[in-house]
Amino acid sequence: VPSCRDIEPLDGLWDRVPLGILAGVLTPATLARAFALSAAMPREDTAALEARLDVLRALLAEGALPYNAAEAEAELARWQAAGYPACHHSADYRAAYHPAYRVLHRHYTHLLPLLETIDGALAAQERVLLAIEGGAKLVVCPGFLFEEPIYLAQDKYPDVHFILLDGEPHDADYNYKTNDNVMPILFQEDQAGFLAGYAVVKDGYTKLGFMGGMAVPAVIRFGYGFVQGAEFAAEEDGVTGVEVMYNYTGGFAATPEAQSMAASWYQNGTEVIFGCGGAVGNSVMAAAQEKNAKVIGVDVDQSAESETVITSAMKLLSNSVYDGVKDFYDGSFPGGKTSVFTVANNGVGLPMDTSKFEKFSQEQYDAVYKKLADGEIGLVQFSADNNDPTKDLTDLTNTKVTFVE
């Protein structure tokens, strides 16, 4: 799915925007409005166009372009005589490549990431209102897009209770407030990542990869925990030479770029990649299928999505939601404060029943899980304004991290 990262700069102040971007949260109405406003932007005059055409002619004369200079000059003359009408793809080109894009002025393409966020928040707010208007007294909302809608709804609907997964209510300026009718739920992602890194090294893998989405706190914690788990297992078994390729793609979409990077890692010896960023994992799975390699899933058990998935670093969402729903109906709803789910309250873990380990056992899993739950294993957190593990995890002795920007 194309994202804002796939916008292609064109000449001057114009960009090519793939229509596939609409598969995300950006609405057709928003893109159409940006297109209409772009059409109203001031244009360069004919003299500026002809100056560029003179550069083209010079390149043709030098033989720098793979076109016949005389034929090109004749075509340019016909175009000039017609008054330089807009160019369109030929029927053959459309049949071969199926182009689907809009050309926007850069003034508006720079705003698209912000507009995506706004459209996503509006859609989330509409879903919350739909549930409330339908008579719901308890609404479960998954993900950060619901943080601002719940911030507003908690005051407007004090008799409705909300469970907010993976987020805390805040306004547009990131002022946080949690009323008694809201139960925000966060997860200790670094513990889930630790278990995944520990398990794969115990299973015999030493060439690892971490491909995160946006470098938001949850993704960073997954990655840092993954590296520390690999290091802990390597130290226990006396394994040296564990290597971790590490990257944030900058988005949560499946992209050709993410798949290409994963494929190159696999080609260069990486055995298993932790795909940690929504649909980024689908790009990793596609690359793994091509290279006969392995993948670690994220958030939920992704074993059914691809045979390449050997385990998943899970947030045990059903446990946390069950606890919140049960407390609501028991009259003891834990609102007004954030609930954090960890190994201590069975909030994160690996799906051992569906994992495809060859050496790593249930007994080993239970033992390290208990050590984490008992506080015997402490995990290093990322420092302020940093997401590069090579700067924070400075005590690694058996594991080398290569941070790819």
mmCIF file of C-alpha atoms in Angstrom:
data_model
loop_
_atom_site.group_PDB
_atom_site.id
_atom_site.type_symbol
_atom_site.label_atom_id
_atom_site.label_comp_id
_atom_site.label_asym_id
_atom_site.label_seq_id
_atom_site.Cartn_x
_atom_site.Cartn_y
_atom_site.Cartn_z
ATOM 1 C CA VAL A 1 0.000 0.000 0.000
ATOM 2 C CA PRO A 2 1.595 3.287 -1.042
ATOM 3 C CA SER A 3 2.064 5.898 1.677
ATOM 4 C CA CYS A 4 3.193 9.511 1.902
ATOM 5 C CA ARG A 5 6.751 8.166 1.680
ATOM 6 C CA ASP A 6 6.044 7.065 -1.923
ATOM 7 C CA ILE A 7 5.331 10.553 -3.278
ATOM 8 C CA GLU A 8 7.639 11.257 -6.228
ATOM 9 C CA PRO A 9 9.087 14.758 -6.738
ATOM 10 C CA LEU A 10 8.674 16.114 -10.269
ATOM 11 C CA ASP A 11 10.054 19.207 -11.946
ATOM 12 C CA GLY A 12 9.633 22.519 -10.175
ATOM 13 C CA LEU A 13 7.197 22.535 -7.279
ATOM 14 C CA TRP A 14 5.095 19.541 -8.303
ATOM 15 C CA ASP A 15 4.851 15.979 -6.991
ATOM 16 C CA ARG A 16 3.309 12.739 -8.234
ATOM 17 C CA VAL A 17 1.000 11.183 -5.596
ATOM 18 C CA PRO A 18 -0.013 7.504 -6.092
ATOM 19 C CA LEU A 19 -3.741 6.907 -5.680
ATOM 20 C CA GLY A 20 -2.903 3.832 -3.643
ATOM 21 C CA ILE A 21 -2.397 6.235 -0.751
ATOM 22 C CA LEU A 22 -6.192 6.155 -0.391
ATOM 23 C CA ALA A 23 -5.946 2.578 0.901
ATOM 24 C CA GLY A 24 -4.868 4.152 4.193
ATOM 25 C CA VAL A 25 -6.843 6.673 6.245
ATOM 26 C CA LEU A 26 -6.540 9.633 3.856
ATOM 27 C CA THR A 27 -9.989 10.186 2.349
ATOM 28 C CA PRO A 28 -10.747 10.708 -1.372
ATOM 29 C CA ALA A 29 -12.385 14.020 -0.488
ATOM 30 C CA THR A 30 -9.188 15.312 1.121
ATOM 31 C CA LEU A 31 -7.026 14.271 -1.830
ATOM 32 C CA ALA A 32 -9.531 15.720 -4.313
ATOM 33 C CA ARG A 33 -9.528 19.027 -2.443
ATOM 34 C CA ALA A 34 -5.713 19.150 -2.529
ATOM 35 C CA PHE A 35 -5.857 18.392 -6.269
ATOM 36 C CA ALA A 36 -8.341 21.194 -6.899
ATOM 37 C CA LEU A 37 -6.306 23.688 -4.878
ATOM 38 C CA SER A 38 -3.177 22.637 -6.755
ATOM 39 C CA ALA A 39 -4.907 23.332 -10.063
ATOM 40 C CA ALA A 40 -5.538 26.885 -8.882
ATOM 41 C CA MET A 41 -1.893 27.555 -8.033
ATOM 42 C CA PRO A 42 0.017 30.052 -10.223
ATOM 43 C CA ARG A 43 1.718 28.440 -13.221
ATOM 44 C CA GLU A 44 5.055 29.242 -14.786
ATOM 45 C CA ASP A 45 4.801 31.084 -18.113
ATOM 46 C CA THR A 46 5.571 29.743 -21.589
ATOM 47 C CA ALA A 47 9.052 31.285 -21.531
ATOM 48 C CA ALA A 48 10.007 29.122 -18.541
ATOM 49 C CA LEU A 49 8.757 25.993 -20.331
ATOM 50 C CA GLU A 50 10.650 26.833 -23.509
ATOM 51 C CA ALA A 51 13.849 27.422 -21.495
ATOM 52 C CA ARG A 52 13.556 23.870 -20.216
ATOM 53 C CA LEU A 53 12.894 22.600 -23.739
ATOM 54 C CA ASP A 54 16.134 24.275 -24.865
ATOM 55 C CA VAL A 55 17.963 22.209 -22.234
ATOM 56 C CA LEU A 56 16.244 19.111 -23.606
ATOM 57 C CA ARG A 57 17.353 19.971 -27.148
ATOM 58 C CA ALA A 58 20.946 20.441 -25.992
ATOM 59 C CA LEU A 59 20.950 17.030 -24.329
ATOM 60 C CA LEU A 60 19.522 15.450 -27.471
ATOM 61 C CA ALA A 61 22.186 17.123 -29.605
ATOM 62 C CA GLU A 62 24.913 15.754 -27.308
ATOM 63 C CA GLY A 63 23.491 12.258 -27.575
ATOM 64 C CA ALA A 64 22.910 12.207 -23.821
ATOM 65 C CA LEU A 65 19.361 10.900 -24.252
ATOM 66 C CA PRO A 66 18.312 7.712 -26.105
ATOM 67 C CA TYR A 67 16.083 9.521 -28.643
ATOM 68 C CA ASN A 68 16.481 10.618 -32.247
ATOM 69 C CA ALA A 69 17.119 14.378 -32.180
ATOM 70 C CA ALA A 70 15.357 15.090 -35.491
ATOM 71 C CA GLU A 71 12.230 13.133 -34.546
ATOM 72 C CA ALA A 72 12.129 14.778 -31.125
ATOM 73 C CA GLU A 73 12.461 18.250 -32.662
ATOM 74 C CA ALA A 74 9.578 17.542 -35.033
ATOM 75 C CA GLU A 75 7.392 16.388 -32.126
ATOM 76 C CA LEU A 76 8.308 19.468 -30.072
ATOM 77 C CA ALA A 77 7.441 21.708 -33.013
ATOM 78 C CA ARG A 78 4.007 20.106 -33.322
ATOM 79 C CA TRP A 79 3.462 20.546 -29.561
ATOM 80 C CA GLN A 80 4.461 24.236 -29.783
ATOM 81 C CA ALA A 81 2.195 24.860 -32.761
ATOM 82 C CA ALA A 82 -0.738 23.418 -30.810
ATOM 83 C CA GLY A 83 -0.084 25.795 -27.912
ATOM 84 C CA TYR A 84 1.547 23.276 -25.569
ATOM 85 C CA PRO A 85 -1.605 21.358 -24.586
ATOM 86 C CA ALA A 86 -1.468 19.039 -21.549
ATOM 87 C CA CYS A 87 0.275 15.728 -22.211
ATOM 88 C CA HIS A 88 -1.399 12.387 -21.552
ATOM 89 C CA HIS A 89 -0.201 8.801 -21.442
ATOM 90 C CA SER A 90 -0.619 6.856 -24.644
ATOM 91 C CA ALA A 91 -3.059 3.946 -24.799
ATOM 92 C CA ASP A 92 -0.121 1.528 -24.999
ATOM 93 C CA TYR A 93 1.463 3.009 -21.877
ATOM 94 C CA ARG A 94 -1.806 2.845 -19.935
ATOM 95 C CA ALA A 95 -2.341 -0.763 -20.964
ATOM 96 C CA ALA A 96 1.188 -1.739 -19.914
ATOM 97 C CA TYR A 97 1.605 0.208 -16.663
ATOM 98 C CA HIS A 98 -1.902 1.179 -15.443
ATOM 99 C CA PRO A 99 -0.801 4.572 -14.071
ATOM 100 C CA ALA A 100 -2.893 5.789 -11.135
ATOM 101 C CA TYR A 101 -1.791 9.071 -9.575
ATOM 102 C CA ARG A 102 -2.519 12.758 -9.180
ATOM 103 C CA VAL A 103 -0.048 15.608 -9.577
ATOM 104 C CA LEU A 104 -0.177 18.013 -6.638
ATOM 105 C CA HIS A 105 1.620 21.227 -5.833
ATOM 106 C CA ARG A 106 4.321 20.665 -3.207
ATOM 107 C CA HIS A 107 2.600 23.159 -0.925
ATOM 108 C CA TYR A 108 -0.130 20.529 -0.460
ATOM 109 C CA THR A 109 1.907 17.329 -0.618
ATOM 110 C CA HIS A 110 3.896 18.579 2.392
ATOM 111 C CA LEU A 111 0.588 18.662 4.294
ATOM 112 C CA LEU A 112 -0.543 15.135 3.385
ATOM 113 C CA PRO A 113 0.980 13.382 6.452
ATOM 114 C CA LEU A 114 -0.853 15.851 8.705
ATOM 115 C CA LEU A 115 -4.060 15.480 6.688
ATOM 116 C CA GLU A 116 -3.776 11.675 7.012
ATOM 117 C CA THR A 117 -3.606 12.024 10.784
ATOM 118 C CA ILE A 118 -6.613 14.357 10.836
ATOM 119 C CA ASP A 119 -8.687 12.058 8.613
ATOM 120 C CA GLY A 120 -7.767 9.076 10.786
ATOM 121 C CA ALA A 121 -8.767 10.899 13.955
ATOM 122 C CA LEU A 122 -12.068 12.011 12.428
ATOM 123 C CA ALA A 123 -12.846 8.456 11.332
ATOM 124 C CA ALA A 124 -12.034 7.166 14.810
ATOM 125 C CA GLN A 125 -14.276 9.815 16.381
ATOM 126 C CA GLU A 126 -17.146 8.865 14.078
ATOM 127 C CA ARG A 127 -16.833 5.202 15.108
ATOM 128 C CA VAL A 128 -16.914 6.139 18.800
ATOM 129 C CA LEU A 129 -20.025 8.293 18.298
ATOM 130 C CA LEU A 130 -21.710 5.515 16.319
ATOM 131 C CA ALA A 131 -21.195 3.096 19.206
ATOM 132 C CA ILE A 132 -22.493 5.588 21.770
ATOM 133 C CA GLU A 133 -25.520 6.535 19.692
ATOM 134 C CA GLY A 134 -26.244 2.827 19.334
ATOM 135 C CA GLY A 135 -26.657 2.599 23.112
ATOM 136 C CA ALA A 136 -23.264 1.185 24.122
ATOM 137 C CA LYS A 137 -22.322 1.723 27.756
ATOM 138 C CA LEU A 138 -18.822 0.275 27.337
ATOM 139 C CA VAL A 139 -16.752 1.022 24.237
ATOM 140 C CA VAL A 140 -13.414 -0.664 23.463
ATOM 141 C CA CYS A 141 -11.134 1.447 21.229
ATOM 142 C CA PRO A 142 -7.903 0.066 19.734
ATOM 143 C CA GLY A 143 -4.920 2.242 18.951
ATOM 144 C CA PHE A 144 -3.488 5.745 19.125
ATOM 145 C CA LEU A 145 -5.983 7.200 16.631
ATOM 146 C CA PHE A 146 -8.616 7.035 19.380
ATOM 147 C CA GLU A 147 -6.606 9.037 21.929
ATOM 148 C CA GLU A 148 -7.988 12.453 20.953
ATOM 149 C CA PRO A 149 -11.592 11.278 20.351
ATOM 150 C CA ILE A 150 -11.663 9.620 23.783
ATOM 151 C CA TYR A 151 -10.183 12.757 25.362
ATOM 152 C CA LEU A 152 -13.267 14.634 24.137
ATOM 153 C CA ALA A 153 -15.805 11.848 24.654
ATOM 154 C CA GLN A 154 -14.895 11.201 28.300
ATOM 155 C CA ASP A 155 -16.293 14.611 29.287
ATOM 156 C CA LYS A 156 -19.203 14.664 26.885
ATOM 157 C CA TYR A 157 -20.437 11.171 27.796
ATOM 158 C CA PRO A 158 -19.657 10.652 31.506
ATOM 159 C CA ASP A 159 -22.073 7.708 31.745
ATOM 160 C CA VAL A 160 -20.253 5.770 29.013
ATOM 161 C CA HIS A 161 -17.114 3.819 29.890
ATOM 162 C CA PHE A 162 -14.162 3.438 27.527
ATOM 163 C CA ILE A 163 -11.309 0.938 27.320
ATOM 164 C CA LEU A 164 -8.497 2.501 25.263
ATOM 165 C CA LEU A 165 -5.940 -0.020 24.033
ATOM 166 C CA ASP A 166 -2.397 1.145 23.297
ATOM 167 C CA GLY A 167 -3.028 4.756 24.146
ATOM 168 C CA GLU A 168 -3.859 7.461 26.699
ATOM 169 C CA PRO A 169 -6.381 10.296 26.190
ATOM 170 C CA HIS A 170 -4.874 13.639 25.200
ATOM 171 C CA ASP A 171 -5.850 16.745 23.271
ATOM 172 C CA ALA A 172 -4.230 18.057 20.103
ATOM 173 C CA ASP A 173 -1.485 19.721 22.169
ATOM 174 C CA TYR A 174 -0.701 16.480 24.026
ATOM 175 C CA ASN A 175 -2.214 17.567 27.308
ATOM 176 C CA TYR A 176 -3.168 14.282 28.980
ATOM 177 C CA LYS A 177 -6.250 13.665 31.103
ATOM 178 C CA THR A 178 -7.948 10.406 32.116
ATOM 179 C CA ASN A 179 -11.397 10.542 33.727
ATOM 180 C CA ASP A 180 -12.849 7.814 35.905
ATOM 181 C CA ASN A 181 -14.844 6.466 32.954
ATOM 182 C CA VAL A 182 -11.716 5.693 30.899
ATOM 183 C CA MET A 183 -9.344 2.736 31.301
ATOM 184 C CA PRO A 184 -6.222 3.327 29.173
ATOM 185 C CA ILE A 185 -4.214 0.139 28.612
ATOM 186 C CA LEU A 186 -0.535 0.092 27.723
ATOM 187 C CA PHE A 187 1.783 -2.883 27.307
ATOM 188 C CA GLN A 188 5.376 -3.572 28.255
ATOM 189 C CA GLU A 189 6.438 -4.179 24.647
ATOM 190 C CA ASP A 190 10.116 -4.513 25.513
ATOM 191 C CA GLN A 191 9.312 -7.657 27.505
ATOM 192 C CA ALA A 192 7.522 -9.214 24.512
ATOM 193 C CA GLY A 193 10.451 -8.251 22.278
ATOM 194 C CA PHE A 194 12.883 -9.690 24.838
ATOM 195 C CA LEU A 195 11.073 -13.048 24.805
ATOM 196 C CA ALA A 196 11.196 -13.167 20.987
ATOM 197 C CA GLY A 197 14.909 -12.322 20.811
ATOM 198 C CA TYR A 198 15.715 -14.781 23.593
ATOM 199 C CA ALA A 199 13.728 -17.586 21.959
ATOM 200 C CA VAL A 200 15.216 -17.325 18.470
ATOM 201 C CA VAL A 201 18.818 -17.273 19.736
ATOM 202 C CA LYS A 202 18.056 -20.270 21.970
ATOM 203 C CA ASP A 203 16.631 -21.937 18.861
ATOM 204 C CA GLY A 204 19.940 -21.515 17.051
ATOM 205 C CA TYR A 205 19.523 -18.315 15.043
ATOM 206 C CA THR A 206 22.374 -15.805 15.211
ATOM 207 C CA LYS A 207 21.768 -13.519 12.188
ATOM 208 C CA LEU A 208 18.764 -11.442 13.120
ATOM 209 C CA GLY A 209 16.911 -8.388 11.857
ATOM 210 C CA PHE A 210 14.524 -5.848 13.340
ATOM 211 C CA MET A 211 12.380 -3.858 10.907
ATOM 212 C CA GLY A 212 10.167 -1.429 12.780
ATOM 213 C CA GLY A 213 7.549 0.958 11.454
ATOM 214 C CA MET A 214 7.458 4.512 12.758
ATOM 215 C CA ALA A 215 9.881 5.092 15.632
ATOM 216 C CA VAL A 216 7.118 5.577 18.187
ATOM 217 C CA PRO A 217 7.720 4.474 21.804
ATOM 218 C CA ALA A 218 5.947 1.112 21.459
ATOM 219 C CA VAL A 219 7.997 0.138 18.391
ATOM 220 C CA ILE A 220 11.251 1.319 19.983
ATOM 221 C CA ARG A 221 10.509 -0.742 23.095
ATOM 222 C CA PHE A 222 9.847 -3.848 20.984
ATOM 223 C CA GLY A 223 13.194 -3.371 19.231
ATOM 224 C CA TYR A 224 15.264 -2.661 22.324
ATOM 225 C CA GLY A 225 13.765 -5.651 24.101
ATOM 226 C CA PHE A 226 14.439 -7.874 21.089
ATOM 227 C CA VAL A 227 18.136 -6.971 21.084
ATOM 228 C CA GLN A 228 18.446 -7.466 24.838
ATOM 229 C CA GLY A 229 16.710 -10.840 24.681
ATOM 230 C CA ALA A 230 19.110 -12.014 22.000
ATOM 231 C CA GLU A 231 22.057 -10.833 24.092
ATOM 232 C CA PHE A 232 20.760 -12.525 27.258
ATOM 233 C CA ALA A 233 20.356 -15.883 25.481
ATOM 234 C CA ALA A 234 23.769 -15.568 23.837
ATOM 235 C CA GLU A 235 25.420 -14.890 27.190
ATOM 236 C CA GLU A 236 23.669 -17.865 28.786
ATOM 237 C CA ASP A 237 24.797 -20.250 26.038
ATOM 238 C CA GLY A 238 28.213 -18.727 25.416
ATOM 239 C CA VAL A 239 27.270 -17.850 21.839
ATOM 240 C CA THR A 240 29.285 -15.064 20.219
ATOM 241 C CA GLY A 241 28.805 -13.339 16.901
ATOM 242 C CA VAL A 242 25.071 -12.635 17.165
ATOM 243 C CA GLU A 243 24.247 -9.883 14.652
ATOM 244 C CA VAL A 244 21.156 -7.688 14.433
ATOM 245 C CA MET A 245 20.304 -5.498 11.429
ATOM 246 C CA TYR A 246 18.074 -2.695 12.719
ATOM 247 C CA ASN A 247 15.843 -0.193 10.875
ATOM 248 C CA TYR A 248 12.689 1.918 11.199
ATOM 249 C CA THR A 249 10.842 2.218 7.878
ATOM 250 C CA GLY A 250 9.070 5.419 8.960
ATOM 251 C CA GLY A 251 5.523 4.119 8.386
ATOM 252 C CA PHE A 252 3.142 1.271 9.055
ATOM 253 C CA ALA A 253 2.363 0.356 5.447
ATOM 254 C CA ALA A 254 3.557 -2.535 3.320
ATOM 255 C CA THR A 255 5.864 -0.987 0.723
ATOM 256 C CA PRO A 256 8.158 -2.230 -2.050
ATOM 257 C CA GLU A 257 11.019 -0.446 -0.286
ATOM 258 C CA ALA A 258 10.491 -2.394 2.957
ATOM 259 C CA GLN A 259 10.237 -5.669 1.057
ATOM 260 C CA SER A 260 13.378 -4.859 -0.923
ATOM 261 C CA MET A 261 15.338 -4.035 2.243
ATOM 262 C CA ALA A 262 14.187 -7.231 3.945
ATOM 263 C CA ALA A 263 15.098 -9.244 0.851
ATOM 264 C CA SER A 264 18.576 -7.722 0.786
ATOM 265 C CA TRP A 265 19.081 -8.576 4.461
ATOM 266 C CA TYR A 266 18.022 -12.156 3.832
ATOM 267 C CA GLN A 267 20.255 -12.301 0.754
ATOM 268 C CA ASN A 268 23.201 -11.196 2.899
ATOM 269 C CA GLY A 269 22.700 -13.856 5.547
ATOM 270 C CA THR A 270 19.966 -12.650 7.912
ATOM 271 C CA GLU A 271 18.007 -15.693 9.030
ATOM 272 C CA VAL A 272 14.981 -14.195 10.780
ATOM 273 C CA ILE A 273 13.503 -10.666 10.847
ATOM 274 C CA PHE A 274 11.203 -9.239 13.492
ATOM 275 C CA GLY A 275 8.632 -7.318 11.404
ATOM 276 C CA CYS A 276 7.351 -4.748 13.895
ATOM 277 C CA GLY A 277 5.096 -2.118 12.383
ATOM 278 C CA GLY A 278 1.632 -3.121 11.208
ATOM 279 C CA ALA A 279 1.688 -4.000 7.525
ATOM 280 C CA VAL A 280 5.480 -3.626 7.450
ATOM 281 C CA GLY A 281 5.406 -7.245 8.602
ATOM 282 C CA ASN A 282 3.615 -8.211 5.391
ATOM 283 C CA SER A 283 6.523 -6.802 3.385
ATOM 284 C CA VAL A 284 8.922 -8.852 5.502
ATOM 285 C CA MET A 285 6.798 -11.980 5.035
ATOM 286 C CA ALA A 286 6.765 -11.501 1.264
ATOM 287 C CA ALA A 287 10.554 -11.205 1.222
ATOM 288 C CA ALA A 288 10.908 -14.242 3.484
ATOM 289 C CA GLN A 289 8.738 -16.330 1.190
ATOM 290 C CA GLU A 290 10.964 -15.434 -1.753
ATOM 291 C CA LYS A 291 14.176 -16.188 0.157
ATOM 292 C CA ASN A 292 12.937 -19.201 2.157
ATOM 293 C CA ALA A 293 13.649 -17.320 5.388
ATOM 294 C CA LYS A 294 11.866 -16.705 8.693
ATOM 295 C CA VAL A 295 9.806 -13.947 10.318
ATOM 296 C CA ILE A 296 8.736 -12.942 13.826
ATOM 297 C CA GLY A 297 5.241 -11.459 13.962
ATOM 298 C CA VAL A 298 4.038 -8.679 16.260
ATOM 299 C CA ASP A 299 1.102 -7.698 18.485
ATOM 300 C CA VAL A 300 -0.975 -10.826 17.771
ATOM 301 C CA ASP A 301 -0.287 -14.417 16.738
ATOM 302 C CA GLN A 302 0.531 -14.034 13.031
ATOM 303 C CA SER A 303 1.301 -17.687 12.377
ATOM 304 C CA ALA A 304 -1.795 -18.034 10.177
ATOM 305 C CA GLU A 305 -0.653 -15.208 7.895
ATOM 306 C CA SER A 306 2.459 -16.914 6.549
ATOM 307 C CA GLU A 307 4.334 -20.189 6.897
ATOM 308 C CA THR A 308 7.454 -18.072 7.375
ATOM 309 C CA VAL A 309 6.300 -16.866 10.817
ATOM 310 C CA ILE A 310 8.056 -18.880 13.517
ATOM 311 C CA THR A 311 6.639 -16.955 16.500
ATOM 312 C CA SER A 312 5.088 -13.598 17.404
ATOM 313 C CA ALA A 313 5.867 -11.015 20.094
ATOM 314 C CA MET A 314 2.340 -10.625 21.379
ATOM 315 C CA LYS A 315 0.334 -8.173 23.386
ATOM 316 C CA LEU A 316 -2.213 -10.470 24.998
ATOM 317 C CA LEU A 317 -5.088 -8.178 24.091
ATOM 318 C CA SER A 318 -7.810 -10.645 25.009
ATOM 319 C CA ASN A 319 -6.517 -10.899 28.578
ATOM 320 C CA SER A 320 -6.405 -7.134 29.081
ATOM 321 C CA VAL A 321 -9.798 -6.490 27.478
ATOM 322 C CA TYR A 322 -11.355 -9.380 29.409
ATOM 323 C CA ASP A 323 -10.097 -7.933 32.685
ATOM 324 C CA GLY A 324 -11.501 -4.496 31.836
ATOM 325 C CA VAL A 325 -14.888 -5.818 30.711
ATOM 326 C CA LYS A 326 -15.166 -8.102 33.748
ATOM 327 C CA ASP A 327 -14.332 -5.241 36.106
ATOM 328 C CA PHE A 328 -16.953 -3.068 34.405
ATOM 329 C CA TYR A 329 -19.718 -5.610 34.928
ATOM 330 C CA ASP A 330 -18.488 -6.334 38.466
ATOM 331 C CA GLY A 331 -18.856 -2.659 39.313
ATOM 332 C CA SER A 332 -15.132 -2.126 39.881
ATOM 333 C CA PHE A 333 -14.068 -0.469 36.618
ATOM 334 C CA PRO A 334 -10.407 0.639 37.036
ATOM 335 C CA GLY A 335 -10.820 4.014 35.344
ATOM 336 C CA GLY A 336 -8.925 7.216 35.977
ATOM 337 C CA LYS A 337 -5.476 5.682 35.647
ATOM 338 C CA THR A 338 -3.445 3.779 33.073
ATOM 339 C CA SER A 339 -3.257 -0.003 33.403
ATOM 340 C CA VAL A 340 0.038 -1.473 32.223
ATOM 341 C CA PHE A 341 0.058 -5.127 31.170
ATOM 342 C CA THR A 342 3.345 -6.979 31.570
ATOM 343 C CA VAL A 343 4.612 -10.506 32.077
ATOM 344 C CA ALA A 344 3.663 -10.069 35.746
ATOM 345 C CA ASN A 345 -0.051 -9.951 34.887
ATOM 346 C CA ASN A 346 0.095 -12.154 31.775
ATOM 347 C CA GLY A 347 -0.126 -9.164 29.473
ATOM 348 C CA VAL A 348 2.570 -10.034 26.920
ATOM 349 C CA GLY A 349 4.151 -13.223 25.641
ATOM 350 C CA LEU A 350 4.806 -15.661 22.805
ATOM 351 C CA PRO A 351 2.230 -18.095 21.333
ATOM 352 C CA MET A 352 4.104 -21.268 22.187
ATOM 353 C CA ASP A 353 1.320 -23.543 20.885
ATOM 354 C CA THR A 354 1.739 -22.256 17.325
ATOM 355 C CA SER A 355 5.440 -21.322 17.354
ATOM 356 C CA LYS A 356 7.702 -23.319 15.043
ATOM 357 C CA PHE A 357 10.765 -23.707 17.266
ATOM 358 C CA GLU A 358 13.050 -26.689 16.809
ATOM 359 C CA LYS A 359 15.106 -26.387 20.013
ATOM 360 C CA PHE A 360 13.497 -23.777 22.251
ATOM 361 C CA SER A 361 11.146 -25.556 24.683
ATOM 362 C CA GLN A 362 8.125 -24.693 26.775
ATOM 363 C CA GLU A 363 10.222 -25.291 29.895
ATOM 364 C CA GLN A 364 12.825 -22.756 28.769
ATOM 365 C CA TYR A 365 10.061 -20.278 27.965
ATOM 366 C CA ASP A 366 8.393 -20.706 31.357
ATOM 367 C CA ALA A 367 11.732 -20.262 33.132
ATOM 368 C CA VAL A 368 12.706 -16.995 31.433
ATOM 369 C CA TYR A 369 9.120 -15.706 31.675
ATOM 370 C CA LYS A 370 9.257 -16.213 35.449
ATOM 371 C CA LYS A 371 12.598 -14.411 35.698
ATOM 372 C CA LEU A 372 11.102 -11.410 33.898
ATOM 373 C CA ALA A 373 7.964 -11.498 36.045
ATOM 374 C CA ASP A 374 9.989 -11.726 39.258
ATOM 375 C CA GLY A 375 12.155 -8.776 38.275
ATOM 376 C CA GLU A 376 15.347 -10.804 37.978
ATOM 377 C CA ILE A 377 15.923 -9.409 34.487
ATOM 378 C CA GLY A 378 16.019 -5.629 34.079
ATOM 379 C CA LEU A 379 15.699 -4.029 30.672
ATOM 380 C CA VAL A 380 17.392 -0.838 29.494
ATOM 381 C CA GLN A 381 14.963 1.794 28.179
ATOM 382 C CA PHE A 382 15.577 4.221 25.333
ATOM 383 C CA SER A 383 16.872 7.639 26.268
ATOM 384 C CA ALA A 384 15.150 10.919 25.456
ATOM 385 C CA ASP A 385 15.132 11.880 21.776
ATOM 386 C CA ASN A 386 16.896 8.681 20.740
ATOM 387 C CA ASN A 387 15.753 5.494 18.995
ATOM 388 C CA ASP A 388 19.159 4.069 18.059
ATOM 389 C CA PRO A 389 19.959 1.013 20.216
ATOM 390 C CA THR A 390 23.689 1.360 19.557
ATOM 391 C CA LYS A 391 23.625 4.545 21.658
ATOM 392 C CA ASP A 392 21.644 3.155 24.597
ATOM 393 C CA LEU A 393 22.552 -0.547 24.724
ATOM 394 C CA THR A 394 26.250 -0.006 25.296
ATOM 395 C CA ASP A 395 26.936 -3.119 27.392
ATOM 396 C CA LEU A 396 26.355 -5.699 24.643
ATOM 397 C CA THR A 397 29.215 -8.205 24.537
ATOM 398 C CA ASN A 398 27.903 -11.064 22.398
ATOM 399 C CA THR A 399 25.652 -9.109 20.055
ATOM 400 C CA LYS A 400 26.446 -6.528 17.366
ATOM 401 C CA VAL A 401 23.727 -4.153 16.209
ATOM 402 C CA THR A 402 23.946 -2.435 12.821
ATOM 403 C CA PHE A 403 21.611 0.564 12.811
ATOM 404 C CA VAL A 404 20.404 1.313 9.265
ATOM 405 C CA GLU A 405 19.014 4.853 8.881
#
